[in-house]
XYZ file of C-alpha atoms in Angstrom:
307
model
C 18.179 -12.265 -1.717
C 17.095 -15.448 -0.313
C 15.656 -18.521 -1.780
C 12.054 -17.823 -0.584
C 11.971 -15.048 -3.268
C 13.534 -17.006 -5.851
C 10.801 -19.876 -4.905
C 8.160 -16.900 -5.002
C 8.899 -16.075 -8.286
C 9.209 -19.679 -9.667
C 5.603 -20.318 -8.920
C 4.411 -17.066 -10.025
C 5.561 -18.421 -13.367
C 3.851 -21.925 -12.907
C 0.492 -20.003 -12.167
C 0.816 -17.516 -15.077
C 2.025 -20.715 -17.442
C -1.114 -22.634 -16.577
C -3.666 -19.375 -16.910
C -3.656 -20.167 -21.256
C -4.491 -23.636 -20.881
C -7.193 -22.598 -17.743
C -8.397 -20.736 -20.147
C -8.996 -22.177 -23.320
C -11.327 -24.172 -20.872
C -13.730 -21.332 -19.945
C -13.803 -18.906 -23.330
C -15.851 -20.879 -25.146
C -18.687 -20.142 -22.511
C -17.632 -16.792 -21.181
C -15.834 -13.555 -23.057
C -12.579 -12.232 -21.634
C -14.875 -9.166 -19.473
C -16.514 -11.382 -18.234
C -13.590 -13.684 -17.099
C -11.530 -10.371 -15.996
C -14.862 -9.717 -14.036
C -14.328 -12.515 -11.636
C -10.532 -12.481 -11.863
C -10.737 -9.041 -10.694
C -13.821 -8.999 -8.278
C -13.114 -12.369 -6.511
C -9.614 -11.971 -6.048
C -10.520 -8.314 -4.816
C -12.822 -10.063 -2.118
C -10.246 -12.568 -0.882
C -7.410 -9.740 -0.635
C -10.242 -7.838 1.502
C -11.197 -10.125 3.329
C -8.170 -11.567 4.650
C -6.686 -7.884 5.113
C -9.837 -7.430 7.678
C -9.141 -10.246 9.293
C -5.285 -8.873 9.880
C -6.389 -5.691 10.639
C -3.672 -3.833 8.062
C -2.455 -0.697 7.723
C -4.383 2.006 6.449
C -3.850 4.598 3.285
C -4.211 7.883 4.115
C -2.388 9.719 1.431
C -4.457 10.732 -1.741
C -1.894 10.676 -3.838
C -1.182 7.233 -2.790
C -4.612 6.399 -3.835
C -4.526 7.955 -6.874
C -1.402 5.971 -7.348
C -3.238 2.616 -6.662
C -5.961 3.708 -8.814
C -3.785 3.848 -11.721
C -1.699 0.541 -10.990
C -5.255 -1.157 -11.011
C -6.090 0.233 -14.457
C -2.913 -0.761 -15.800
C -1.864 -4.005 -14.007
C -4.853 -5.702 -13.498
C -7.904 -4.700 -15.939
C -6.021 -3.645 -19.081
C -3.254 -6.019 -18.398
C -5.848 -8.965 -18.027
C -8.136 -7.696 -20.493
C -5.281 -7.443 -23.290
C -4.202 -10.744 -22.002
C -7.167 -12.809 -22.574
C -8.110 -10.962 -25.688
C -5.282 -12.059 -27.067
C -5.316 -15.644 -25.543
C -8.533 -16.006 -27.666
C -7.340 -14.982 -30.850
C -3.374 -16.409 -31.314
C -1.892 -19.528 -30.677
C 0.152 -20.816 -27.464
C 3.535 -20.475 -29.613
C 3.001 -17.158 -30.122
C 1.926 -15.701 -27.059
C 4.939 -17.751 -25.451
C 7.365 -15.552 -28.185
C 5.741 -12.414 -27.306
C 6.596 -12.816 -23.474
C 9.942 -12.694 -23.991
C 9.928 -9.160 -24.629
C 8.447 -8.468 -21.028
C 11.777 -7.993 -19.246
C 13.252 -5.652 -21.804
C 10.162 -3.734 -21.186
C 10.488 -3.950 -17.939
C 14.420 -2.972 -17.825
C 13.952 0.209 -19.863
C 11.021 1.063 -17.789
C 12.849 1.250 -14.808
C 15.898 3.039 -16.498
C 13.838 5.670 -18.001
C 12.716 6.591 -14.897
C 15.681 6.353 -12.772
C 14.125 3.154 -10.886
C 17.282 1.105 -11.534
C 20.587 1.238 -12.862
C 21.594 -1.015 -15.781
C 25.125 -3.248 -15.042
C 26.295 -5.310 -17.531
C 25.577 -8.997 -15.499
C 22.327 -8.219 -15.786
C 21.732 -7.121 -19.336
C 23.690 -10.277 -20.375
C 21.471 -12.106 -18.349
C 18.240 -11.246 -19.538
C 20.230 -11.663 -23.332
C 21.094 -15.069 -22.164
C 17.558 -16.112 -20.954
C 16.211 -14.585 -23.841
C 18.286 -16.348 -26.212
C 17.409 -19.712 -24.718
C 13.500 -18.530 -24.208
C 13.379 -17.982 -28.132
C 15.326 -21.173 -28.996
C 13.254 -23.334 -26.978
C 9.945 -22.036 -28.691
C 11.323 -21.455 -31.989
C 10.061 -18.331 -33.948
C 10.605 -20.292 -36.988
C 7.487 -22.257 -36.328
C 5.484 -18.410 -35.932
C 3.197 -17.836 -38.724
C 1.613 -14.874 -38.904
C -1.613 -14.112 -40.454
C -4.455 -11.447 -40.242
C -6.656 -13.086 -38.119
C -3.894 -13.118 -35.196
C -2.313 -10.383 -36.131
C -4.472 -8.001 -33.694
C -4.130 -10.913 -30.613
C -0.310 -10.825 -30.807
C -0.838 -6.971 -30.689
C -2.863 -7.939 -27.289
C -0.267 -9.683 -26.118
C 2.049 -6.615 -26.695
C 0.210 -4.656 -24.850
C -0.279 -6.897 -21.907
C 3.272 -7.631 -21.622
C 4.247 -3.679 -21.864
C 1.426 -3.011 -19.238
C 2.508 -5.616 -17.142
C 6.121 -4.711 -17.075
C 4.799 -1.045 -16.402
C 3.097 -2.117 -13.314
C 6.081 -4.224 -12.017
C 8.507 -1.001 -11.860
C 5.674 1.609 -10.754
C 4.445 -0.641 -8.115
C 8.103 -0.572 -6.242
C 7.487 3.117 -4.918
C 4.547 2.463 -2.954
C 5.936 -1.169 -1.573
C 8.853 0.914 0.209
C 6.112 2.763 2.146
C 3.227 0.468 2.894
C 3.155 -3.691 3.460
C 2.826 -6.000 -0.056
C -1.082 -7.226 1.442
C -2.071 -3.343 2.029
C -0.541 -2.727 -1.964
C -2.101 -5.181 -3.715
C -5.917 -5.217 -1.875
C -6.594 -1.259 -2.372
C -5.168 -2.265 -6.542
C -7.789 -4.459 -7.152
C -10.345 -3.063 -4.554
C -9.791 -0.161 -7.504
C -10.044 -2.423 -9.815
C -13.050 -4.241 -8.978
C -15.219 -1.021 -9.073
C -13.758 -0.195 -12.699
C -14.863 -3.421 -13.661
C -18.010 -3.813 -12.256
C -20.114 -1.647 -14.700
C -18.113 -4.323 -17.733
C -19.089 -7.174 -15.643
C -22.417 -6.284 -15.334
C -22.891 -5.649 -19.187
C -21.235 -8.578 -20.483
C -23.378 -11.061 -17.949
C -26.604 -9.980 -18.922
C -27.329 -12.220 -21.056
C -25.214 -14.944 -19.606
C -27.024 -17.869 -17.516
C -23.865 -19.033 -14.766
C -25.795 -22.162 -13.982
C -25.626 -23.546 -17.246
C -22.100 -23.449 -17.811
C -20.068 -26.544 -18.735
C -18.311 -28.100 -15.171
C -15.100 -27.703 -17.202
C -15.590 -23.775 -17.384
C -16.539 -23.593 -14.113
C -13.508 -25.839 -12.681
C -11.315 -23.333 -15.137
C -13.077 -19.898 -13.605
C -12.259 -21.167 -9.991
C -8.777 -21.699 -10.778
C -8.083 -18.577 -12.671
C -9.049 -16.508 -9.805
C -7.768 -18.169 -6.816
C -4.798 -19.235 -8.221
C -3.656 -17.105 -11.520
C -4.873 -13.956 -9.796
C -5.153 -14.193 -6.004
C -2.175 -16.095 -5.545
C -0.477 -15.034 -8.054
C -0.593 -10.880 -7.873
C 0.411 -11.374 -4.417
C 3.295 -13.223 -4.665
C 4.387 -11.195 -7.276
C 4.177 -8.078 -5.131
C 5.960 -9.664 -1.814
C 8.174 -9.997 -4.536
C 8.902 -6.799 -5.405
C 9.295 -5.734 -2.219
C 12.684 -7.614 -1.598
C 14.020 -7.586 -5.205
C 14.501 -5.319 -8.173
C 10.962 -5.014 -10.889
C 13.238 -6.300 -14.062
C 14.918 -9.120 -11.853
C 11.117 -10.734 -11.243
C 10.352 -9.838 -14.994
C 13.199 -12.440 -15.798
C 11.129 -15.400 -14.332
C 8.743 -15.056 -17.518
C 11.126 -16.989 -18.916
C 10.581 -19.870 -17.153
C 7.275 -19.934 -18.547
C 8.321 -21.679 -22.435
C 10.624 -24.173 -20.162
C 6.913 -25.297 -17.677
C 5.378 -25.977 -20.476
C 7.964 -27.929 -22.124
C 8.722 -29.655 -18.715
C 4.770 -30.709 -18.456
C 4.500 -31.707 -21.897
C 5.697 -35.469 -21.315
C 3.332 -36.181 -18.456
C 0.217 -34.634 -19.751
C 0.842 -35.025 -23.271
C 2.954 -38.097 -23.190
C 5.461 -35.758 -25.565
C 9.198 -36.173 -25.115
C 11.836 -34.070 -23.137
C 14.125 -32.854 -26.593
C 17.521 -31.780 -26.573
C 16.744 -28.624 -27.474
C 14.574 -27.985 -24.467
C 17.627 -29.028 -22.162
C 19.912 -26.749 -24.332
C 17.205 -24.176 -23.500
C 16.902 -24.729 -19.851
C 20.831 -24.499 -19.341
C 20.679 -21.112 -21.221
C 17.164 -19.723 -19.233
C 19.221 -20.750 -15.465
C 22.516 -19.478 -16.723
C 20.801 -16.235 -17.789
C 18.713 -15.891 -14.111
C 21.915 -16.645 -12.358
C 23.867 -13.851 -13.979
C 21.493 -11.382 -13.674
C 20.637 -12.601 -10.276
C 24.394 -11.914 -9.392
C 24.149 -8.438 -11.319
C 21.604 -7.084 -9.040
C 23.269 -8.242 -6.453
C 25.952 -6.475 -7.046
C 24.284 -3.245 -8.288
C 22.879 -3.474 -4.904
C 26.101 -3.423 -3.340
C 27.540 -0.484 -5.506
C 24.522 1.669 -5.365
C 24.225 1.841 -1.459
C 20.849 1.193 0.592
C 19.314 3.843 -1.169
C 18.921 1.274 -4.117
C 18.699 -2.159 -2.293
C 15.138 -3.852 -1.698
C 14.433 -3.889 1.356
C 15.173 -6.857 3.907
C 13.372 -10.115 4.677
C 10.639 -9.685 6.548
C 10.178 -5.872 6.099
């Protein structure tokens, strides 16, 4: 695997470790359908438009479609919905726990349906990047109560969903280019949102939203959905779905890294105990698939650069 996946994947991680803070600056003035609305739709019109403009492949298998269909329900309007429903109702430190549990999701996924085979590099890698994930945001500081209760269960869901869409999306990426992928998913999922979208704006006036919101709503769907969703499947195309799971833990370490410049917090030592243990973890499992690759013949391996 070369480094321009691994560098893939790193910012995938920035983008979905900046989408909380985006926002917190846009829910006061807009509800989470209406955010997933534009998320959806206007990354759906960039993906179109810049798949005209490269004149890409076309789909002519129903059951393709079909297949397509149901990655946009799950990965991209339930996902996001969950996701910003639950954004709205917990606290940073505990959607940042909850993440963790994405690539065991993803992992057992992928075994259960004979997507991948588990080796034991990789399963102590994801343990080891797990262990320094929690560490670094400390469940001890977690306190639960009823009002966040149901967003934590959001967050649940989205990560499940999410992790769902990472190892179903790797069947159609061996048959059709990462652009042609992820424009029909949310071309799909911009007509299941529409009727939402349409509901929830009605009594919503755009042009008297706060410059803050609309900074927020700009960056949430050109960067923490456009950008993001399609890195994320050019990644899968050249590596395995629980592999680019793993990044999520990177996301506990961003925001510890950007604390000190934007907060003027400190770098602690357990945050560089933590980083040591997240990079350890990535390597090993990194290795693992590697060499699960290696064992299981071309049948198994992602496919090459440039494919």
């Amino acid at each position: 695997m070369r480094w321009t996946v691994h560098a893939a994947l790193v910012t995938i991680q920035l983008l979905f470790a900046s989408l909380p803070i985006a926002a917190k600056f846009v829910l006061p003035s807009l509800p989470p359908p209406a955010i997933v609305f534009f998320r959806v739709v206007g990354a759906a019109l960039a993906f179109a438009a810049i798949r005209r403009f490269t004149r890409g492949e076309r789909v002519a298998n129903r059951r393709d479609l079909f297949a397509m269909a149901g990655l946009a329900l799950i990965g991209v309007v339930l996902n996001q919905l969950f996701f910003l429903e639950g954004v709205k109702r917990t606290t940073a430190i505990e959607t940042n726990i909850l993440i963790t549990g994405m690539p065991a999701f993803t992992l057992l996924i992928a075994l259960v349906l004979g997507r991948e085979r588990a080796s034991l590099p990789k399963l102590a890698g994801i343990a080891l990047a797990a262990a320094g994930a929690i560490y670094l945001v400390n469940p001890g500081r977690m306190h639960l109560d009823p009002s966040s209760v149901v967003g934590d269960t959001f967050i649940v869901l989205n990560t499940s969903l999410y992790a769902a869409y990472l190892v179903l999306s790797k069947g159609l990426l061996q048959r059709y280019q990462p652009l042609t992928v992820v424009t029909h998913v949310f071309l799909f999922g911009a007509i299941m949102v529409l009727p939402m979208g349409i509901w929830t704006l009605r009594d919503v006036d755009l042009t008297t939203l706060p410059r803050g919101a609309l900074i927020g709503l700009v960056y949430i769907v050109v960067f923490g959905s456009f950008l993001a969703y399609f890195l994320s499947i050019w990644a899968l195309g050249r590596t395995a779905s629980s592999l680019v799971a793993m990044y999520v833990y990177l996301q506990p370490l961003i925001t510890a890294v950007a604390a000190p410049p934007i907060l003027g917090e400190r770098v602690t030592a357990r945050a560089v105990l933590a980083a040591g243990l997240i990079f350890s973890g990535l390597a090993l499992a990194t290795w693992g698939e590697q060499t699960a690759g290696r064992q299981l013949g071309t049948a198994f391996r992602p496919p090459s650069e440039g494919a």
